[in-house]
Coordinates of C-alpha atoms in Angstrom, one line a residue:
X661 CA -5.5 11.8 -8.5
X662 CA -2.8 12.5 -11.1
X663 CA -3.4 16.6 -10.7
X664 CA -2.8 16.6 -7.5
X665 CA 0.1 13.9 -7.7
X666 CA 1.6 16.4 -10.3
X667 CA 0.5 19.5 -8.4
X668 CA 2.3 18.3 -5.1
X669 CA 5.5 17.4 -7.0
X670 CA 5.6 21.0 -8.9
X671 CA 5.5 22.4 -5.7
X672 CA 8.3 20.3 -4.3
X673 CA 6.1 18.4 -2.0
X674 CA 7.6 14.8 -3.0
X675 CA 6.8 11.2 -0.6
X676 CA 10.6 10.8 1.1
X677 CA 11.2 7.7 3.1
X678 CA 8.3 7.4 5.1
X679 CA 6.6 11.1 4.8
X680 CA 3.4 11.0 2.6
X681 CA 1.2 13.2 4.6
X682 CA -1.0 13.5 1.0
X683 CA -0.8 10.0 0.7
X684 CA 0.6 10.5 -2.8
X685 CA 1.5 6.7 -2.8
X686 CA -1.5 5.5 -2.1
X687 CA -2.9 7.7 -5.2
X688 CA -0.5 6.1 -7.7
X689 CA -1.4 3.3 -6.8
X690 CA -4.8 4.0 -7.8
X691 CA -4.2 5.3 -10.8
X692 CA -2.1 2.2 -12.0
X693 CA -4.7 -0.2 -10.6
X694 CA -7.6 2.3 -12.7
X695 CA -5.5 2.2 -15.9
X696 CA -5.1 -2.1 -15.5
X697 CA -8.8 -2.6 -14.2
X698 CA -10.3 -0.9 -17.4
X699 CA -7.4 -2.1 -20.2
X700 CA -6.9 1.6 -20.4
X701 CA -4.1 2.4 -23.4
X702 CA -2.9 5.5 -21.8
X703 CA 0.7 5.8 -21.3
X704 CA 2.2 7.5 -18.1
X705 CA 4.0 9.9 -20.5
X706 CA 0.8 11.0 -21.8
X707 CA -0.9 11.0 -18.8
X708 CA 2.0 13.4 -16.9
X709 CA 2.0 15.5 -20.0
X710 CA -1.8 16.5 -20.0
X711 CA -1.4 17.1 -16.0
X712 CA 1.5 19.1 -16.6
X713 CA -1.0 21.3 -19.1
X714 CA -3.4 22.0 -16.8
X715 CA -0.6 23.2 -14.0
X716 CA 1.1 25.4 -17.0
X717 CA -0.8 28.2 -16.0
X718 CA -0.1 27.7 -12.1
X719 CA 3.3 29.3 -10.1
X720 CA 4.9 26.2 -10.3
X721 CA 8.5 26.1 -8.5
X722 CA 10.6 23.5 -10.7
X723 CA 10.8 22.9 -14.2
X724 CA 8.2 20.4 -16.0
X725 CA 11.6 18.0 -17.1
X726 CA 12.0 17.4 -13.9
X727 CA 9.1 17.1 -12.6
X728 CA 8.0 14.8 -15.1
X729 CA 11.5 12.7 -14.1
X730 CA 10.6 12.4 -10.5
X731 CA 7.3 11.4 -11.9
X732 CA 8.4 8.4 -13.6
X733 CA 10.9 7.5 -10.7
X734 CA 8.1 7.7 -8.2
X735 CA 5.4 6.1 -10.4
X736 CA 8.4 3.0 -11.3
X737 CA 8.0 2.1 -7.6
X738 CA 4.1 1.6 -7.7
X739 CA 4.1 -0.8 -10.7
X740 CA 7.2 -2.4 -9.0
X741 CA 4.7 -3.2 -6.0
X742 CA 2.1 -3.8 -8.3
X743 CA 3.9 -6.4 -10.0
X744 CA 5.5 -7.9 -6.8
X745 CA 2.0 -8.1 -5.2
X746 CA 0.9 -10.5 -8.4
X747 CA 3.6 -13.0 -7.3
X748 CA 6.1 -11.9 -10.2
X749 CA 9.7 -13.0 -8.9
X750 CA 11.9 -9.6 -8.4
X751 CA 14.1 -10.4 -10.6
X752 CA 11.2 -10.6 -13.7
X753 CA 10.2 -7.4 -11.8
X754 CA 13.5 -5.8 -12.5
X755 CA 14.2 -6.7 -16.0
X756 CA 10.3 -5.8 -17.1
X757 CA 11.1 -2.6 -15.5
X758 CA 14.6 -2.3 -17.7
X759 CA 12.8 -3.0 -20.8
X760 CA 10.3 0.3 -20.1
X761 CA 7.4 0.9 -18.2
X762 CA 5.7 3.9 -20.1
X763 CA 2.8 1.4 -21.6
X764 CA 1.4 -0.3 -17.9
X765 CA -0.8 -3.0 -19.4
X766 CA 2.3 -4.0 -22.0
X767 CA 4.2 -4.0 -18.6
X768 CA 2.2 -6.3 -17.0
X769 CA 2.0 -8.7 -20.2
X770 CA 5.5 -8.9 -21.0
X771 CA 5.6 -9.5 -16.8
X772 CA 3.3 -12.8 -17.3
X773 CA 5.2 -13.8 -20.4
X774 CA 8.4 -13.8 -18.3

């Protein structure tokens, strides 16, 4: 999911309103719902790093900072709805989501705690 999340983005092909022909989205999604399910301690950073590795070697058409950026702003969204669909008020939403979002199951805990 997260290679062809970071392959799609390297290649400039990023969701936009409501264009997700890969459904890119719905693989996010997935990934963050993975990573909770299991307690996984993988942080996104880590995660978009080693995908970023194994595209190194692939024609790539932007530079990894910014794809990695777009990463996080894309991946920000999907634990917004994640969090929203637990019944966590928006504003707890938003200021989880200030605080950093790198560490998922730390999002979710400081979330509840809120």
């Amino acid at each position: 999911k997260i290679d062809t999340i970071v392959g799609c983005f390297s290649i400039g092909i990023i969701p936009t309103g409501s264009q997700d022909p890969y459904a890119l989205r719905r693989q996010a999604a997935g990934i963050i719902q993975i990573i909770l399910a299991h307690g996984l301690k993988l942080p996104l950073d880590r995660l978009f790093d080693l995908s970023l590795e194994v595209h190194s070697g692939k024609p790539i058409k932007r530079e990894a900072a910014d794809i990695r950026k777009d990463l996080y702003e894309f991946f920000a969204l999907r634990v917004k709805n994640v969090l929203s669909e637990q019944g966590i008020r928006y504003d707890v939403v938003d200021a989880v989501m200030a605080a950093g979002y790198n560490d998922l199951r730390q999002t979710v805990n400081r979330a509840a705690a809120v």
